[in-house]
Amino acid sequence: VRTSAEIYLSYFDPETSLNFLEHIRQARVPVLWIDGTEDQVAKRMDYEGIFRTAKPHPANQYTTVRGGHVDMWARAAEPTLEWIRQFK
């Protein structure tokens, strides 16, 4: 993954908010959000509801893969690559 320092720090800067709701509402690009089907954190925090607050964009996508909060990442590559391919 290649990005600029400005983009990286816009999310990881310790001076910025860690509030997903705030970030997704400010997103100016399409959003891909992947949750695990067994992710209790995602369910408790209503990540799908947070995703729905993103500015509408035809490329926005919410999807789930098998797994929990941590192990779902092992299955997230394929839906991520499929989503990225639309931007050719």
mmCIF file of N, CA and C in Angstrom, residues 9-72:
data_model
loop_
_atom_site.group_PDB
_atom_site.id
_atom_site.type_symbol
_atom_site.label_atom_id
_atom_site.label_comp_id
_atom_site.label_asym_id
_atom_site.label_seq_id
_atom_site.Cartn_x
_atom_site.Cartn_y
_atom_site.Cartn_z
ATOM 1 N N LEU A 9 -1.467 10.117 8.245
ATOM 2 C CA LEU A 9 -1.664 10.798 9.518
ATOM 3 C C LEU A 9 -3.104 11.243 9.732
ATOM 4 N N SER A 10 -3.872 11.370 8.659
ATOM 5 C CA SER A 10 -5.267 11.760 8.835
ATOM 6 C C SER A 10 -6.040 10.705 9.614
ATOM 7 N N TYR A 11 -5.553 9.484 9.602
ATOM 8 C CA TYR A 11 -6.224 8.427 10.363
ATOM 9 C C TYR A 11 -5.443 8.036 11.619
ATOM 10 N N PHE A 12 -4.132 7.985 11.530
ATOM 11 C CA PHE A 12 -3.320 7.461 12.624
ATOM 12 C C PHE A 12 -2.691 8.527 13.515
ATOM 13 N N ASP A 13 -2.885 9.767 13.228
ATOM 14 C CA ASP A 13 -2.332 10.836 14.050
ATOM 15 C C ASP A 13 -2.928 10.780 15.451
ATOM 16 N N PRO A 14 -2.084 10.743 16.477
ATOM 17 C CA PRO A 14 -2.617 10.684 17.844
ATOM 18 C C PRO A 14 -3.433 11.914 18.223
ATOM 19 N N GLU A 15 -3.322 12.973 17.451
ATOM 20 C CA GLU A 15 -4.088 14.186 17.733
ATOM 21 C C GLU A 15 -5.488 14.144 17.117
ATOM 22 N N THR A 16 -5.777 13.107 16.329
ATOM 23 C CA THR A 16 -7.094 13.014 15.711
ATOM 24 C C THR A 16 -7.987 12.068 16.496
ATOM 25 N N SER A 17 -9.246 12.129 16.198
ATOM 26 C CA SER A 17 -10.239 11.302 16.873
ATOM 27 C C SER A 17 -10.155 9.850 16.397
ATOM 28 N N LEU A 18 -10.417 8.921 17.278
ATOM 29 C CA LEU A 18 -10.515 7.508 16.911
ATOM 30 C C LEU A 18 -11.963 7.103 16.682
ATOM 31 N N ASN A 19 -12.827 8.070 16.602
ATOM 32 C CA ASN A 19 -14.255 7.839 16.449
ATOM 33 C C ASN A 19 -14.567 7.483 14.996
ATOM 34 N N PHE A 20 -14.931 6.194 14.739
ATOM 35 C CA PHE A 20 -15.244 5.750 13.384
ATOM 36 C C PHE A 20 -16.364 6.571 12.766
ATOM 37 N N LEU A 21 -17.354 6.891 13.551
ATOM 38 C CA LEU A 21 -18.495 7.643 13.043
ATOM 39 C C LEU A 21 -18.047 8.994 12.490
ATOM 40 N N GLU A 22 -17.195 9.657 13.214
ATOM 41 C CA GLU A 22 -16.676 10.952 12.757
ATOM 42 C C GLU A 22 -15.888 10.796 11.456
ATOM 43 N N HIS A 23 -15.039 9.795 11.387
ATOM 44 C CA HIS A 23 -14.210 9.581 10.191
ATOM 45 C C HIS A 23 -15.043 9.235 8.967
ATOM 46 N N ILE A 24 -15.979 8.343 9.124
ATOM 47 C CA ILE A 24 -16.735 7.902 7.950
ATOM 48 C C ILE A 24 -17.642 9.014 7.431
ATOM 49 N N ARG A 25 -18.147 9.832 8.294
ATOM 50 C CA ARG A 25 -18.980 10.963 7.849
ATOM 51 C C ARG A 25 -18.165 11.994 7.087
ATOM 52 N N GLN A 26 -16.862 12.057 7.355
ATOM 53 C CA GLN A 26 -15.989 13.022 6.685
ATOM 54 C C GLN A 26 -15.323 12.449 5.436
ATOM 55 N N ALA A 27 -15.496 11.165 5.181
ATOM 56 C CA ALA A 27 -14.831 10.527 4.043
ATOM 57 C C ALA A 27 -15.237 11.199 2.736
ATOM 58 N N ARG A 28 -14.244 11.460 1.906
ATOM 59 C CA ARG A 28 -14.491 12.087 0.608
ATOM 60 C C ARG A 28 -14.192 11.132 -0.532
ATOM 61 N N VAL A 29 -14.027 9.881 -0.192
ATOM 62 C CA VAL A 29 -13.723 8.840 -1.166
ATOM 63 C C VAL A 29 -14.656 7.657 -0.908
ATOM 64 N N PRO A 30 -14.775 6.732 -1.856
ATOM 65 C CA PRO A 30 -15.607 5.550 -1.622
ATOM 66 C C PRO A 30 -15.114 4.760 -0.405
ATOM 67 N N VAL A 31 -16.043 4.106 0.268
ATOM 68 C CA VAL A 31 -15.728 3.390 1.497
ATOM 69 C C VAL A 31 -16.011 1.900 1.331
ATOM 70 N N LEU A 32 -15.030 1.079 1.670
ATOM 71 C CA LEU A 32 -15.212 -0.365 1.785
ATOM 72 C C LEU A 32 -15.116 -0.696 3.263
ATOM 73 N N TRP A 33 -16.129 -1.395 3.778
ATOM 74 C CA TRP A 33 -16.143 -1.769 5.198
ATOM 75 C C TRP A 33 -16.400 -3.268 5.256
ATOM 76 N N ILE A 34 -15.493 -3.987 5.893
ATOM 77 C CA ILE A 34 -15.608 -5.445 6.005
ATOM 78 C C ILE A 34 -15.674 -5.816 7.483
ATOM 79 N N ASP A 35 -16.689 -6.575 7.840
ATOM 80 C CA ASP A 35 -16.834 -7.091 9.200
ATOM 81 C C ASP A 35 -16.825 -8.609 9.161
ATOM 82 N N GLY A 36 -16.487 -9.207 10.295
ATOM 83 C CA GLY A 36 -16.579 -10.656 10.436
ATOM 84 C C GLY A 36 -17.985 -11.048 10.869
ATOM 85 N N THR A 37 -18.458 -12.161 10.363
ATOM 86 C CA THR A 37 -19.812 -12.618 10.703
ATOM 87 C C THR A 37 -19.961 -12.928 12.188
ATOM 88 N N GLU A 38 -18.869 -13.245 12.849
ATOM 89 C CA GLU A 38 -18.907 -13.564 14.279
ATOM 90 C C GLU A 38 -18.277 -12.462 15.123
ATOM 91 N N ASP A 39 -18.122 -11.286 14.565
ATOM 92 C CA ASP A 39 -17.479 -10.166 15.255
ATOM 93 C C ASP A 39 -18.450 -9.530 16.242
ATOM 94 N N GLN A 40 -18.282 -9.850 17.499
ATOM 95 C CA GLN A 40 -19.183 -9.320 18.528
ATOM 96 C C GLN A 40 -18.964 -7.819 18.746
ATOM 97 N N VAL A 41 -17.748 -7.334 18.531
ATOM 98 C CA VAL A 41 -17.489 -5.897 18.653
ATOM 99 C C VAL A 41 -18.273 -5.143 17.583
ATOM 100 N N ALA A 42 -18.217 -5.638 16.360
ATOM 101 C CA ALA A 42 -18.944 -4.997 15.260
ATOM 102 C C ALA A 42 -20.443 -4.964 15.532
ATOM 103 N N LYS A 43 -20.941 -6.043 16.085
ATOM 104 C CA LYS A 43 -22.375 -6.094 16.392
ATOM 105 C C LYS A 43 -22.725 -5.139 17.532
ATOM 106 N N ARG A 44 -21.927 -5.168 18.575
ATOM 107 C CA ARG A 44 -22.205 -4.323 19.744
ATOM 108 C C ARG A 44 -22.083 -2.833 19.401
ATOM 109 N N MET A 45 -21.104 -2.499 18.579
ATOM 110 C CA MET A 45 -20.863 -1.097 18.219
ATOM 111 C C MET A 45 -21.654 -0.673 16.980
ATOM 112 N N ASP A 46 -22.415 -1.592 16.385
ATOM 113 C CA ASP A 46 -23.225 -1.341 15.192
ATOM 114 C C ASP A 46 -22.383 -0.758 14.054
ATOM 115 N N TYR A 47 -21.329 -1.483 13.698
ATOM 116 C CA TYR A 47 -20.465 -1.030 12.612
ATOM 117 C C TYR A 47 -21.224 -0.870 11.299
ATOM 118 N N GLU A 48 -22.185 -1.753 11.038
ATOM 119 C CA GLU A 48 -22.954 -1.606 9.808
ATOM 120 C C GLU A 48 -23.741 -0.297 9.816
ATOM 121 N N GLY A 49 -24.281 0.068 10.968
ATOM 122 C CA GLY A 49 -24.977 1.345 11.093
ATOM 123 C C GLY A 49 -24.036 2.526 10.893
ATOM 124 N N ILE A 50 -22.830 2.405 11.411
ATOM 125 C CA ILE A 50 -21.836 3.458 11.206
ATOM 126 C C ILE A 50 -21.520 3.578 9.723
ATOM 127 N N PHE A 51 -21.333 2.441 9.038
ATOM 128 C CA PHE A 51 -21.073 2.468 7.602
ATOM 129 C C PHE A 51 -22.172 3.219 6.853
ATOM 130 N N ARG A 52 -23.412 3.008 7.242
ATOM 131 C CA ARG A 52 -24.537 3.647 6.539
ATOM 132 C C ARG A 52 -24.538 5.165 6.666
ATOM 133 N N THR A 53 -23.731 5.726 7.566
ATOM 134 C CA THR A 53 -23.677 7.183 7.696
ATOM 135 C C THR A 53 -22.686 7.820 6.720
ATOM 136 N N ALA A 54 -21.981 6.996 5.958
ATOM 137 C CA ALA A 54 -21.041 7.536 4.959
ATOM 138 C C ALA A 54 -21.804 8.315 3.893
ATOM 139 N N LYS A 55 -21.148 9.310 3.338
ATOM 140 C CA LYS A 55 -21.758 10.037 2.226
ATOM 141 C C LYS A 55 -22.040 9.045 1.107
ATOM 142 N N PRO A 56 -23.205 9.119 0.496
ATOM 143 C CA PRO A 56 -23.543 8.165 -0.558
ATOM 144 C C PRO A 56 -22.523 8.200 -1.703
ATOM 145 N N HIS A 57 -22.148 7.037 -2.154
ATOM 146 C CA HIS A 57 -21.263 6.888 -3.308
ATOM 147 C C HIS A 57 -21.569 5.527 -3.914
ATOM 148 N N PRO A 58 -21.680 5.436 -5.222
ATOM 149 C CA PRO A 58 -22.031 4.158 -5.845
ATOM 150 C C PRO A 58 -21.009 3.049 -5.564
ATOM 151 N N ALA A 59 -19.791 3.401 -5.225
ATOM 152 C CA ALA A 59 -18.764 2.390 -4.962
ATOM 153 C C ALA A 59 -18.679 1.991 -3.487
ATOM 154 N N ASN A 60 -19.434 2.653 -2.617
ATOM 155 C CA ASN A 60 -19.428 2.247 -1.206
ATOM 156 C C ASN A 60 -19.906 0.809 -1.100
ATOM 157 N N GLN A 61 -19.264 0.045 -0.215
ATOM 158 C CA GLN A 61 -19.674 -1.350 -0.046
ATOM 159 C C GLN A 61 -19.456 -1.798 1.391
ATOM 160 N N TYR A 62 -20.468 -2.422 1.939
ATOM 161 C CA TYR A 62 -20.375 -3.098 3.235
ATOM 162 C C TYR A 62 -20.483 -4.580 2.962
ATOM 163 N N THR A 63 -19.553 -5.352 3.500
ATOM 164 C CA THR A 63 -19.598 -6.799 3.299
ATOM 165 C C THR A 63 -19.111 -7.514 4.549
ATOM 166 N N THR A 64 -19.430 -8.778 4.628
ATOM 167 C CA THR A 64 -18.956 -9.587 5.747
ATOM 168 C C THR A 64 -18.205 -10.801 5.213
ATOM 169 N N VAL A 65 -17.283 -11.259 6.026
ATOM 170 C CA VAL A 65 -16.561 -12.501 5.760
ATOM 171 C C VAL A 65 -16.615 -13.339 7.026
ATOM 172 N N ARG A 66 -16.420 -14.612 6.889
ATOM 173 C CA ARG A 66 -16.458 -15.511 8.043
ATOM 174 C C ARG A 66 -15.339 -15.139 9.014
ATOM 175 N N GLY A 67 -15.691 -15.066 10.293
ATOM 176 C CA GLY A 67 -14.681 -14.827 11.317
ATOM 177 C C GLY A 67 -15.112 -13.810 12.346
ATOM 178 N N GLY A 68 -14.244 -13.644 13.316
ATOM 179 C CA GLY A 68 -14.473 -12.700 14.391
ATOM 180 C C GLY A 68 -13.723 -11.403 14.167
ATOM 181 N N HIS A 69 -13.536 -10.642 15.218
ATOM 182 C CA HIS A 69 -12.956 -9.309 15.132
ATOM 183 C C HIS A 69 -11.522 -9.316 14.603
ATOM 184 N N VAL A 70 -10.761 -10.348 14.915
ATOM 185 C CA VAL A 70 -9.360 -10.407 14.503
ATOM 186 C C VAL A 70 -9.139 -11.367 13.340
ATOM 187 N N ASP A 71 -9.676 -12.581 13.428
ATOM 188 C CA ASP A 71 -9.362 -13.580 12.405
ATOM 189 C C ASP A 71 -10.081 -13.356 11.078
ATOM 190 N N MET A 72 -11.037 -12.453 11.017
ATOM 191 C CA MET A 72 -11.713 -12.167 9.749
ATOM 192 C C MET A 72 -10.759 -11.582 8.717
#
